[in-house]
């Protein structure tokens, strides 16, 4: 069944006219599953996330990315999002003067027909549900997008957007970095609320800690632009115990 | 493309036009009187005669004409102004249908009402009761004043009628804020002025609903020289709003207004203007307020249209505790040059001023911030803060900053901050990754950039501003 999955096939990619980062990466994330992607610094995890989302500063030299069997390589970032992809950024940017409410209304309407804009009540209810899930309050909606947000608030905003936009596949790029335990729990609660048979996720992290809260179905380890090992959630624990040297020495052998 | 008179069989097709197309209309030119082209003593005399003015006004006009001729055009500012040819301009045009004002919307000529509809301002009709003054061509033809204002003693008339009905108040204040000697374009305006608003707010009267004037120009090469005089007596409070939209034409149109505001002790005044002239209009305006003891004046100035703008709203802080504020937005699209800014003159102690200027340039558009902060000796503890931010939408767009600061008082505090930024790729990618198309993402960033000023706009103007930005951003990136 190629229909219900995000599939990355033999992906080779580099910075536009620059260094090669992904070197033949294969990954399949079926709907209904959460996969973790771990790996040492510089292995290309964040690059993979941005490439899937359609960051124009990278170019794909070989391979394909398929959403439910359809290639998305010819699509701009906005089309990919409307096709059901979502990236929770490691470093969400600030957009001064643009309120979260306004921004989310635009993002939701971009997914709808021009004459079918979201109604005020429906919009309000969608936002309320998401805010509640993240133990946040209404005041957040009137704040400008990430302007003056703490690191933790930015991460929470990324998950708030995920809950409102309801993508089919989400990539969470180090959503746990910079979070204290309470914030980690809150953010994880948000992600878990999104889980279900129609949702697949790739959770990128350095630390096993996050995976106690967002329990993955599968764990992948990435080194130097490729997946080098795939296993169950126990793999993450093993990795945590033994460190990345364990993997690299295995590869060398 | 849609330069059709209303009686043309294709006129019906104009209905349902997009906002963009709504500029491109004009109505049949049925004018009772229009001066000959060019600026001359004869033309000035004709204008005064047609208006049946008192002798002193004719003398004032003729003297102003002499001053203009002596002064010559300014040697600074946008070079495009040099292409403005007075010999091709009608300095006075009067619509045939009526002279003076009316309080009844039904008496407004059909043509004028249709023009409003074309401009997408049917709200104007709803706002009649709120007191809408409209200027059609070079003259006020319509004016409505809310009953309670009349009760409160507020005067809100076109300037010509103001001169006739309130000659004493008029003469006492007219040209005291901006004398003809001030600058070349103010002298030209003084010679040929026509229309504009005359507002008088008596002592202690606070007006909650803004006074609004919606006006437009509609004849080829029509000069538009409105002269607005606003007097706020002690302890008064009011907000005057002026917005203008002009149809597109092939030859250059010229707009040169003079706005004079007197803000007496303890009063609070605000003047909001959104200029959205078509891109062939020269918009060279002098706006100035005299602000007295503990009074405050705020200019909210939006320069979106026109070919070339020169406009520097100013506050002369004449007495202790006076405050001045300028919030301005400029959008310079292809072929436009927005030379805008602010002027704050601190004459007295404990006066304060603040300027926030946001400009956007796109393509061959060019925006300049030109500002003057002047602090006179003896203006103890005067404070001034200027912040000007420029956003460039592409690598061709230009922006300049000319901040002049003259401080002759040691205890003064003056701050100046200027930033120039480009449309940020990371922000665009972020917004696109949420499903927002690239041009909408860019428009959203631009709106966010303007937000600190735009949030001060009345709602309908904010909506209009957003619509304009969306149009300007279509296909501008990628």
XYZ file of C-alpha atoms in Angstrom:
731
model
C 0.000 0.000 0.000
C 1.757 3.161 -1.187
C -1.439 5.140 -0.636
C -1.187 5.809 3.051
C 2.354 6.755 3.688
C 5.099 9.319 3.420
C 7.893 7.708 1.472
C 11.413 8.896 0.905
C 13.263 6.972 -1.791
C 17.004 6.992 -2.312
C 17.141 10.708 -1.580
C 20.295 12.609 -2.495
C 20.323 16.320 -1.785
C 22.665 19.229 -1.253
C 22.736 22.889 -0.415
C 22.044 24.704 -3.700
C 25.367 24.556 -5.562
C 27.043 23.378 -2.408
C 27.840 20.553 -0.080
C 26.079 17.236 -0.457
C 24.132 16.339 2.705
C 21.724 13.479 1.989
C 23.319 10.470 0.370
C 20.737 7.910 -0.570
C 18.210 8.065 2.239
C 15.228 5.699 2.430
C 12.392 6.096 4.875
C 8.739 5.077 5.010
C 6.301 6.548 7.505
C 2.895 4.918 7.261
C -0.188 6.718 8.488
C -1.033 5.835 12.052
C 2.622 5.515 13.088
C 5.124 7.743 14.809
C 8.747 7.237 13.866
C 11.708 8.705 15.673
C 14.793 9.853 13.827
C 17.966 10.059 15.867
C 21.566 10.653 14.975
C 24.689 12.595 15.828
C 25.117 16.293 15.053
C 25.680 16.973 11.397
C 24.104 13.756 10.177
C 21.583 15.730 8.118
C 18.395 15.279 10.188
C 17.313 18.931 10.093
C 18.235 19.188 6.435
C 15.992 16.228 5.698
C 13.139 17.951 7.539
C 13.555 21.173 5.541
C 13.896 19.345 2.254
C 10.660 17.457 2.835
C 8.947 20.780 3.602
C 10.308 22.309 0.388
C 13.029 24.695 1.547
C 14.336 26.300 -1.687
C 17.880 26.585 -0.300
C 18.391 22.879 -0.955
C 18.240 20.909 -4.176
C 17.501 17.251 -4.756
C 19.924 15.543 -7.105
C 18.437 12.055 -7.036
C 15.541 10.123 -5.553
C 11.968 11.048 -4.697
C 9.591 12.050 -1.924
C 6.064 10.680 -2.166
C 2.969 11.608 -0.216
C 0.354 8.857 -0.515
C 2.081 7.622 -3.662
C 2.333 11.040 -5.353
C 5.669 12.737 -5.863
C 5.861 16.173 -4.274
C 9.190 17.211 -5.763
C 7.536 19.527 -8.270
C 5.579 21.314 -5.539
C 6.416 24.563 -3.759
C 6.422 24.602 0.028
C 2.869 25.951 0.228
C 1.509 23.246 -2.084
C 3.219 20.576 -0.010
C 1.603 21.965 3.101
C -1.784 21.893 1.433
C -1.068 18.317 0.351
C -0.897 17.453 4.050
C 2.701 17.954 5.153
C 3.738 19.869 8.233
C 7.115 20.828 9.641
C 7.503 21.880 13.253
C 10.614 24.048 13.000
C 13.593 23.726 15.279
C 13.944 27.517 15.216
C 10.584 29.083 14.349
C 11.039 32.569 12.893
C 9.434 35.723 14.199
C 7.033 37.574 11.945
C 6.463 40.989 13.571
C 3.049 42.555 13.434
C 1.223 39.360 12.413
C -1.036 37.930 15.097
C -1.239 34.165 15.540
C -4.996 34.256 15.047
C -4.698 36.158 11.788
C -1.939 33.946 10.515
C -3.813 30.742 11.312
C -6.983 32.010 9.665
C -5.007 32.688 6.492
C -3.323 29.294 6.668
C -6.668 27.514 7.104
C -8.332 29.491 4.326
C -5.437 28.673 2.008
C -6.623 25.061 2.288
C -10.189 25.912 1.345
C -11.974 27.225 -1.722
C -12.105 30.979 -2.102
C -15.856 31.109 -1.556
C -15.710 28.754 1.400
C -13.695 30.649 3.993
C -13.786 29.316 7.494
C -16.617 30.654 9.617
C -15.898 32.638 12.748
C -17.429 30.060 15.092
C -15.712 27.106 13.497
C -12.382 28.926 13.577
C -12.871 29.904 17.183
C -13.745 26.374 18.232
C -10.767 24.882 16.404
C -8.446 27.316 18.145
C -10.016 26.776 21.533
C -9.603 23.024 21.300
C -5.934 23.360 20.390
C -5.229 25.914 23.104
C -6.840 23.694 25.718
C -4.766 20.733 24.644
C -1.607 22.757 25.288
C -2.765 24.292 28.588
C -2.516 27.733 27.046
C -4.834 30.692 27.287
C -6.610 32.861 24.733
C -4.218 35.758 25.057
C -1.720 33.860 22.918
C -3.886 34.341 19.844
C -3.538 38.099 19.856
C 0.216 37.982 20.247
C 2.315 38.457 17.165
C 3.840 35.379 15.650
C 6.747 34.438 17.937
C 7.555 38.083 18.674
C 9.037 38.095 22.175
C 8.276 34.383 22.650
C 10.535 32.318 24.867
C 12.132 29.235 23.301
C 9.532 27.033 24.970
C 6.641 29.197 23.792
C 7.878 28.988 20.224
C 7.900 25.192 20.385
C 4.433 25.218 21.890
C 3.285 27.463 19.046
C 4.564 24.937 16.515
C 2.416 22.241 18.105
C -0.559 24.601 18.398
C -0.345 25.149 14.648
C -0.093 21.402 14.083
C -3.299 20.842 16.047
C -5.129 23.585 14.149
C -3.905 22.715 10.645
C -4.341 18.936 11.119
C -1.765 17.684 8.620
C -1.537 14.070 7.412
C 2.177 13.869 8.052
C 4.212 15.948 10.451
C 7.943 16.260 10.886
C 8.968 17.517 14.294
C 12.476 18.921 14.184
C 13.990 18.824 17.680
C 10.782 20.009 19.223
C 12.220 18.991 22.599
C 15.340 21.141 22.450
C 15.383 23.898 25.020
C 12.324 22.642 26.886
C 12.135 21.973 30.609
C 10.334 18.857 31.796
C 6.963 20.561 32.240
C 7.063 22.140 28.807
C 8.214 18.836 27.346
C 5.184 17.112 28.842
C 2.822 19.772 27.528
C 4.233 19.691 24.022
C 4.190 15.884 23.995
C 0.592 15.894 25.159
C -0.195 18.071 22.141
C 1.555 15.731 19.736
C -0.127 12.689 21.261
C -3.483 14.373 20.821
C -2.782 14.546 17.082
C -1.984 10.840 16.887
C -4.493 8.589 15.185
C -5.027 6.335 12.185
C -4.909 9.295 9.760
C -1.713 10.834 11.063
C 1.917 9.899 10.630
C 4.881 11.637 12.216
C 8.640 11.728 12.094
C 10.048 12.956 15.386
C 13.631 14.175 15.116
C 15.514 14.273 18.386
C 18.907 13.939 19.985
C 17.603 12.575 23.210
C 15.730 9.504 24.226
C 13.994 11.611 26.907
C 11.352 12.918 24.492
C 10.495 9.376 23.445
C 9.297 8.602 26.983
C 6.483 11.037 26.317
C 5.958 10.530 22.613
C 6.412 6.782 22.346
C 7.545 5.885 18.828
C 6.488 2.842 16.834
C 9.809 2.728 15.023
C 13.230 4.293 15.626
C 15.683 5.161 12.840
C 19.285 6.147 13.245
C 20.819 8.456 10.709
C 24.522 8.954 10.132
C 26.141 10.981 7.371
C 23.053 11.438 5.236
C 21.735 7.866 5.415
C 19.599 5.688 7.643
C 21.997 3.185 9.146
C 19.804 1.335 11.587
C 16.092 0.848 12.155
C 14.473 -0.793 15.125
C 11.841 -0.643 17.838
C 11.650 1.945 20.639
C 14.202 -0.107 22.581
C 16.793 0.985 20.025
C 16.514 4.523 21.329
C 17.209 3.338 24.867
C 20.165 1.324 23.764
C 21.500 4.318 21.903
C 21.012 6.479 24.966
C 23.012 4.026 27.052
C 25.821 3.323 24.647
C 26.113 6.628 22.765
C 26.560 7.268 19.059
C 30.063 5.796 19.114
C 28.402 2.441 19.415
C 26.703 2.975 16.054
C 29.689 4.458 14.285
C 31.978 1.670 15.480
C 29.411 -0.891 14.302
C 29.422 0.820 10.901
C 33.184 0.779 10.745
C 33.319 -2.937 11.515
C -9.270 50.260 -20.608
C -12.465 51.407 -19.009
C -12.437 55.084 -19.787
C -16.106 54.975 -20.610
C -18.622 57.688 -19.908
C -21.488 56.390 -17.837
C -23.986 56.685 -20.686
C -21.876 54.443 -22.891
C -23.578 51.104 -23.661
C -20.558 49.280 -22.276
C -20.750 51.123 -19.002
C -22.670 48.259 -17.454
C -19.625 46.073 -17.912
C -17.830 48.252 -15.450
C -19.940 46.809 -12.701
C -18.220 44.075 -10.797
C -14.789 45.288 -11.735
C -11.925 44.335 -9.560
C -10.586 46.868 -7.135
C -7.604 47.372 -9.388
C -9.749 48.405 -12.299
C -11.743 50.799 -10.279
C -9.141 53.473 -10.777
C -9.607 53.387 -14.470
C -12.815 55.242 -14.843
C -13.810 58.743 -15.505
C -17.085 60.473 -15.887
C -18.287 62.745 -18.647
C -16.745 66.151 -18.343
C -19.662 68.522 -18.010
C -18.133 71.548 -16.466
C -19.674 74.907 -16.151
C -16.397 76.666 -15.870
C -12.821 75.834 -16.214
C -9.953 78.252 -16.293
C -7.602 78.382 -19.228
C -4.551 76.177 -18.951
C -1.537 77.412 -17.104
C -0.916 79.681 -14.139
C -1.178 83.423 -14.664
C -2.499 86.610 -13.085
C -5.516 86.351 -15.391
C -6.316 82.843 -14.175
C -6.017 83.896 -10.536
C -8.350 86.846 -11.138
C -10.835 84.584 -12.905
C -10.883 82.172 -9.994
C -11.502 84.917 -7.468
C -14.196 86.443 -9.669
C -16.003 83.141 -10.176
C -16.031 82.597 -6.456
C -17.287 86.113 -5.798
C -14.647 86.573 -3.142
C -13.917 89.565 -0.907
C -11.277 91.952 -2.114
C -8.694 90.878 0.511
C -8.691 87.334 -0.774
C -8.060 88.460 -4.344
C -5.150 90.577 -3.106
C -3.833 87.662 -1.078
C -3.971 85.392 -4.115
C -2.180 87.868 -6.372
C 0.524 88.482 -3.813
C 0.985 84.737 -3.428
C 1.362 84.406 -7.175
C 4.130 87.019 -7.109
C 5.858 85.160 -4.294
C 5.651 81.886 -6.213
C 7.128 83.467 -9.320
C 9.925 85.013 -7.299
C 10.709 81.863 -5.342
C 10.809 79.356 -8.175
C 10.681 75.616 -7.597
C 12.659 74.011 -4.798
C 16.142 72.818 -5.724
C 15.855 69.707 -3.553
C 13.539 66.730 -3.455
C 12.515 64.250 -6.143
C 13.840 65.198 -9.569
C 10.628 63.936 -11.185
C 8.925 67.145 -10.069
C 10.891 68.956 -12.791
C 8.733 67.258 -15.429
C 5.601 68.907 -14.071
C 4.448 71.379 -16.734
C 2.083 74.075 -15.458
C 1.188 75.132 -18.997
C -0.700 71.851 -19.401
C -2.716 72.181 -16.215
C -6.137 73.671 -15.551
C -5.821 75.449 -12.254
C -9.543 75.735 -11.689
C -12.511 73.600 -12.678
C -15.981 73.888 -11.299
C -18.677 71.273 -11.743
C -21.790 72.688 -13.415
C -24.383 71.093 -11.249
C -23.994 73.059 -8.142
C -22.041 75.435 -6.088
C -21.649 75.343 -2.374
C -22.893 72.546 -0.216
C -25.898 70.505 0.608
C -26.945 68.470 3.591
C -29.040 66.135 1.502
C -27.476 63.126 -0.193
C -30.316 63.006 -2.747
C -29.298 66.432 -3.985
C -25.858 65.193 -4.856
C -25.520 64.930 -8.632
C -26.053 61.437 -9.939
C -22.615 61.530 -11.525
C -20.899 62.178 -8.267
C -22.732 59.374 -6.529
C -21.828 56.993 -9.319
C -18.222 58.005 -8.946
C -18.370 57.069 -5.295
C -19.773 53.671 -6.180
C -17.017 53.121 -8.689
C -14.534 53.896 -6.004
C -16.132 51.267 -3.825
C -17.290 53.713 -1.215
C -20.983 52.978 -0.877
C -20.206 53.269 2.830
C -20.045 56.970 2.144
C -23.801 56.936 1.832
C -24.161 55.291 5.186
C -21.777 57.729 6.667
C -23.688 60.799 5.582
C -25.305 60.998 8.947
C -21.882 60.846 10.495
C -21.017 63.973 8.581
C -19.262 63.384 5.336
C -17.778 66.207 3.364
C -16.932 65.411 -0.215
C -14.961 67.397 -2.711
C -15.683 66.858 -6.365
C -13.258 68.450 -8.736
C -11.912 71.669 -7.346
C -14.890 72.475 -5.263
C -16.982 71.150 -2.466
C -20.348 70.124 -3.802
C -21.537 68.112 -0.948
C -21.376 68.530 2.722
C -23.255 67.037 5.554
C -22.986 67.965 9.137
C -24.356 65.928 11.927
C -27.057 67.699 13.848
C -25.403 67.462 17.201
C -22.293 69.134 15.857
C -24.386 72.089 14.809
C -25.837 72.108 18.286
C -22.351 72.057 19.737
C -21.382 74.986 17.569
C -18.995 73.014 15.414
C -18.456 74.433 11.956
C -17.684 71.936 9.195
C -17.923 73.483 5.747
C -16.056 73.626 2.499
C -13.479 76.366 2.700
C -15.173 78.652 0.153
C -18.391 78.613 2.136
C -16.418 79.036 5.332
C -14.936 82.229 3.960
C -18.399 83.563 3.050
C -20.227 82.599 6.210
C -17.568 83.100 8.860
C -15.357 85.849 7.442
C -13.989 86.927 10.816
C -12.866 83.567 12.178
C -11.590 82.767 8.719
C -9.517 85.880 8.225
C -8.084 85.709 11.732
C -6.550 82.248 11.156
C -6.146 81.792 7.406
C -2.522 81.550 6.225
C -1.206 82.110 9.749
C 0.160 78.579 9.969
C 1.410 78.244 6.400
C 2.034 81.670 4.871
C 2.601 81.835 1.093
C 6.240 82.708 1.771
C 6.775 79.292 3.371
C 7.509 77.318 0.241
C 6.917 77.396 -3.488
C 4.024 74.951 -3.590
C 2.312 76.631 -0.651
C 2.569 79.903 -2.610
C 1.019 78.277 -5.701
C -1.759 76.854 -3.556
C -2.349 80.265 -1.969
C -2.790 81.794 -5.419
C -5.223 79.257 -6.826
C -6.703 77.426 -3.834
C -10.194 76.052 -4.120
C -12.172 73.754 -1.897
C -10.884 71.941 1.136
C -12.505 71.945 4.547
C -13.065 74.627 7.104
C -13.465 73.263 10.592
C -14.006 75.122 13.811
C -14.369 73.286 17.090
C -15.420 75.577 19.944
C -13.868 75.617 23.392
C -14.323 72.416 25.369
C -16.174 70.561 22.624
C -15.177 66.953 22.123
C -16.204 65.224 18.918
C -16.175 61.455 19.115
C -17.131 60.585 15.522
C -14.387 61.583 13.103
C -15.039 64.396 10.644
C -14.516 62.890 7.214
C -13.924 64.337 3.809
C -13.760 62.071 0.836
C -12.622 63.729 -2.281
C -11.301 62.996 -5.705
C -10.244 64.599 -8.914
C -11.803 63.702 -12.171
C -10.751 65.830 -15.094
C -7.734 65.505 -17.276
C -4.848 67.591 -15.964
C -7.114 68.945 -13.286
C -5.403 70.901 -10.612
C -6.507 70.186 -7.141
C -5.553 72.835 -4.661
C -7.536 72.276 -1.568
C -7.013 74.536 1.345
C -8.008 73.154 4.681
C -8.175 75.248 7.803
C -8.934 73.604 11.125
C -9.195 75.462 14.394
C -9.485 73.654 17.693
C -10.306 76.020 20.523
C -9.089 75.423 24.090
C -9.836 71.991 25.474
C -11.427 70.683 22.297
C -10.957 67.186 20.908
C -11.473 66.004 17.358
C -10.291 63.682 14.602
C -10.396 64.742 10.981
C -10.072 62.113 8.263
C -9.352 62.746 4.655
C -8.872 60.114 2.016
C -8.597 60.467 -1.695
C -8.595 58.269 -4.722
C -8.150 59.477 -8.252
C -8.889 57.865 -11.582
C -6.013 56.989 -13.850
C -5.164 59.365 -16.660
C -2.511 59.731 -19.275
C -1.321 63.259 -18.611
C 0.117 64.315 -15.327
C -2.274 65.569 -12.717
C -1.172 67.920 -10.012
C -2.343 68.059 -6.462
C -0.971 70.621 -4.096
C -2.910 71.182 -0.925
C -2.259 73.230 2.142
C -3.540 72.010 5.481
C -3.392 74.403 8.416
C -4.335 73.310 11.902
C -4.401 75.378 15.050
C -4.504 73.345 18.228
C -5.089 75.649 21.151
C -4.366 75.094 24.835
C -5.238 71.665 26.179
C -6.876 70.413 23.023
C -6.245 67.113 21.260
C -6.332 66.891 17.494
C -5.678 64.161 15.008
C -5.583 64.385 11.241
C -5.612 61.163 9.252
C -5.022 61.057 5.557
C -4.604 58.162 3.178
C -3.531 59.367 -0.229
C -4.146 56.855 -2.949
C -3.912 58.950 -6.083
C -3.440 57.198 -9.396
C 0.161 56.815 -10.405
C 0.311 59.910 -12.614
C -0.442 62.472 -9.924
C 2.093 64.827 -8.391
C 1.132 65.159 -4.768
C 2.954 68.084 -3.207
C 1.318 69.029 0.033
C 2.094 71.263 2.984
C 0.580 70.077 6.270
C 1.308 71.979 9.412
C -0.063 72.393 12.892
C 0.592 75.021 15.519
C 0.324 73.355 18.887
C -0.131 75.380 22.059
C 0.098 74.793 25.806
C -0.376 71.147 26.829
C -2.159 70.453 23.564
C -1.420 67.506 21.313
C -1.469 67.009 17.588
C -1.197 63.722 15.742
C -0.718 63.301 12.006
C -1.395 59.884 10.581
C -0.213 60.005 7.041
C -0.444 57.286 4.416
C 1.120 57.833 1.006
C 0.238 54.923 -1.199
C -0.539 56.318 -4.609
C 0.691 59.170 -6.815
C 3.698 59.385 -9.097
C 5.644 61.667 -6.813
C 4.851 62.733 -3.289
C 6.463 65.486 -1.263
C 4.807 65.665 2.102
C 6.242 66.375 5.523
C 3.519 66.850 8.110
C 4.802 69.162 10.768
C 4.098 70.290 14.292
C 5.270 73.579 15.684
C 5.293 73.070 19.427
C 4.782 76.672 20.443
C 4.086 76.514 24.166
C 5.070 74.495 27.185
C 3.883 70.898 27.275
C 2.820 70.742 23.637
C 3.086 67.312 22.009
C 3.378 66.324 18.386
C 3.205 62.958 16.726
C 3.603 61.750 13.141
C 2.839 58.197 12.135
C 3.453 57.610 8.486
C 3.309 54.886 5.899
C 4.709 55.170 2.392
C 4.440 52.596 -0.356
C 6.526 53.249 -3.461
C 5.712 50.836 -6.227
C 7.091 50.796 -9.785
C 7.638 54.324 -11.055
C 6.672 55.980 -7.781
C 8.740 58.272 -5.635
C 7.495 58.865 -2.125
C 9.441 61.642 -0.500
C 7.749 61.860 2.844
C 8.659 62.513 6.406
C 7.976 64.831 9.266
C 9.026 68.106 10.776
C 9.014 68.786 14.490
C 9.901 72.247 15.724
C 10.284 72.605 19.481
C 9.991 76.228 20.492
C 8.971 75.850 24.136
C 10.096 73.898 27.227
C 8.883 70.381 28.038
C 7.579 69.817 24.566
C 7.743 66.331 23.103
C 7.519 64.794 19.688
C 7.513 61.358 18.209
C 7.833 60.183 14.622
C 7.308 56.634 13.392
C 7.800 56.230 9.673
C 7.407 52.973 7.762
C 8.233 52.846 4.088
C 8.107 50.097 1.513
C 9.751 50.192 -1.900
C 9.186 47.820 -4.751
C 10.685 47.494 -8.226
C 11.658 50.901 -9.555
C 9.875 52.526 -6.627
C 11.786 54.817 -4.357
C 10.919 56.026 -0.906
C 12.697 58.674 1.085
C 12.347 59.694 4.662
C 13.060 63.385 4.974
C 12.737 64.699 8.471
C 13.644 67.692 10.537
C 13.813 67.905 14.296
C 14.586 71.401 15.446
C 14.991 72.344 19.071
C 15.234 76.011 19.850
C 17.303 77.487 22.627
C 15.238 77.689 25.772
C 13.091 74.684 24.919
C 14.252 73.034 28.156
C 13.826 69.290 28.408
C 12.366 69.017 24.953
C 12.170 65.395 23.885
C 12.016 63.949 20.443
C 12.175 60.425 19.163
C 12.301 59.419 15.525
C 12.070 55.874 14.251
C 12.121 55.188 10.544
C 12.023 51.723 9.083
C 12.349 50.909 5.419
C 11.468 47.604 3.805
C 12.753 46.749 0.339
C 10.785 44.141 -1.561
C 13.424 43.385 -4.162
C 16.974 44.230 -5.139
C 15.953 47.085 -7.469
C 13.960 49.079 -4.943
C 15.528 52.128 -3.338
C 15.261 53.948 -0.076
C 16.993 57.012 1.353
C 16.948 58.703 4.713
C 17.580 62.404 5.233
C 17.263 63.086 8.923
C 18.092 66.670 9.796
C 18.531 67.425 13.448
C 19.213 70.906 14.798
C 19.586 71.212 18.532
C 20.216 74.525 20.218
C 19.261 73.488 23.724
C 21.537 71.477 26.004
C 18.811 69.859 28.059
C 17.076 68.359 25.036
C 16.832 64.610 24.481
C 16.740 63.487 20.896
C 16.683 59.928 19.622
C 16.879 58.740 16.068
C 16.715 55.172 14.891
C 16.639 53.984 11.312
C 16.485 50.466 9.894
C 16.499 49.097 6.386
C 15.470 45.514 5.793
C 14.698 43.227 2.935
C 11.872 40.785 2.550
C 13.160 37.843 4.540
C 13.379 34.459 2.777
C 13.178 32.528 6.030
C 9.942 34.242 6.967
C 8.503 33.557 3.528
C 9.473 29.875 3.702
C 8.000 29.576 7.165
C 4.655 31.045 6.106
C 4.610 28.972 2.917
C 5.269 25.832 4.937
C 1.877 26.503 6.543
C 0.147 26.451 3.153
C 0.133 30.182 2.442
C 1.079 30.979 -1.181
C 4.223 33.000 -1.704
C 2.625 36.311 -2.694
C 0.198 36.136 0.213
C 3.068 35.325 2.534
C 4.934 38.402 1.312
C 1.799 40.543 1.717
C 1.388 39.229 5.245
C 4.953 40.201 6.145
C 4.427 43.653 4.652
C 1.201 44.117 6.597
C 2.984 43.043 9.753
C 5.718 45.576 9.062
C 3.123 48.349 8.774
C 1.028 47.144 11.679
C 2.351 49.537 14.345
C 1.007 52.414 12.241
C -1.891 50.656 10.509
C -3.503 49.683 13.806
C -4.137 53.371 14.418
C -6.177 53.671 11.226
C -9.964 53.702 11.181
C -11.187 50.237 10.215
C -12.348 51.000 6.670
C -9.002 52.599 5.872
C -7.123 49.647 7.303
C -9.171 47.337 5.084
C -8.425 49.518 2.064
C -4.732 49.503 2.918
C -4.697 45.712 3.140
C -6.467 45.400 -0.195
C -3.940 47.686 -1.804
C -0.986 45.779 -0.386
C -2.431 42.506 -1.666
C -2.779 43.990 -5.148
C 0.734 45.369 -5.063
C 2.161 42.067 -3.919
C 0.467 39.921 -6.568
C 3.164 38.344 -8.672
C 5.812 40.532 -7.060
C 7.875 37.685 -5.627
C 9.177 34.386 -6.857
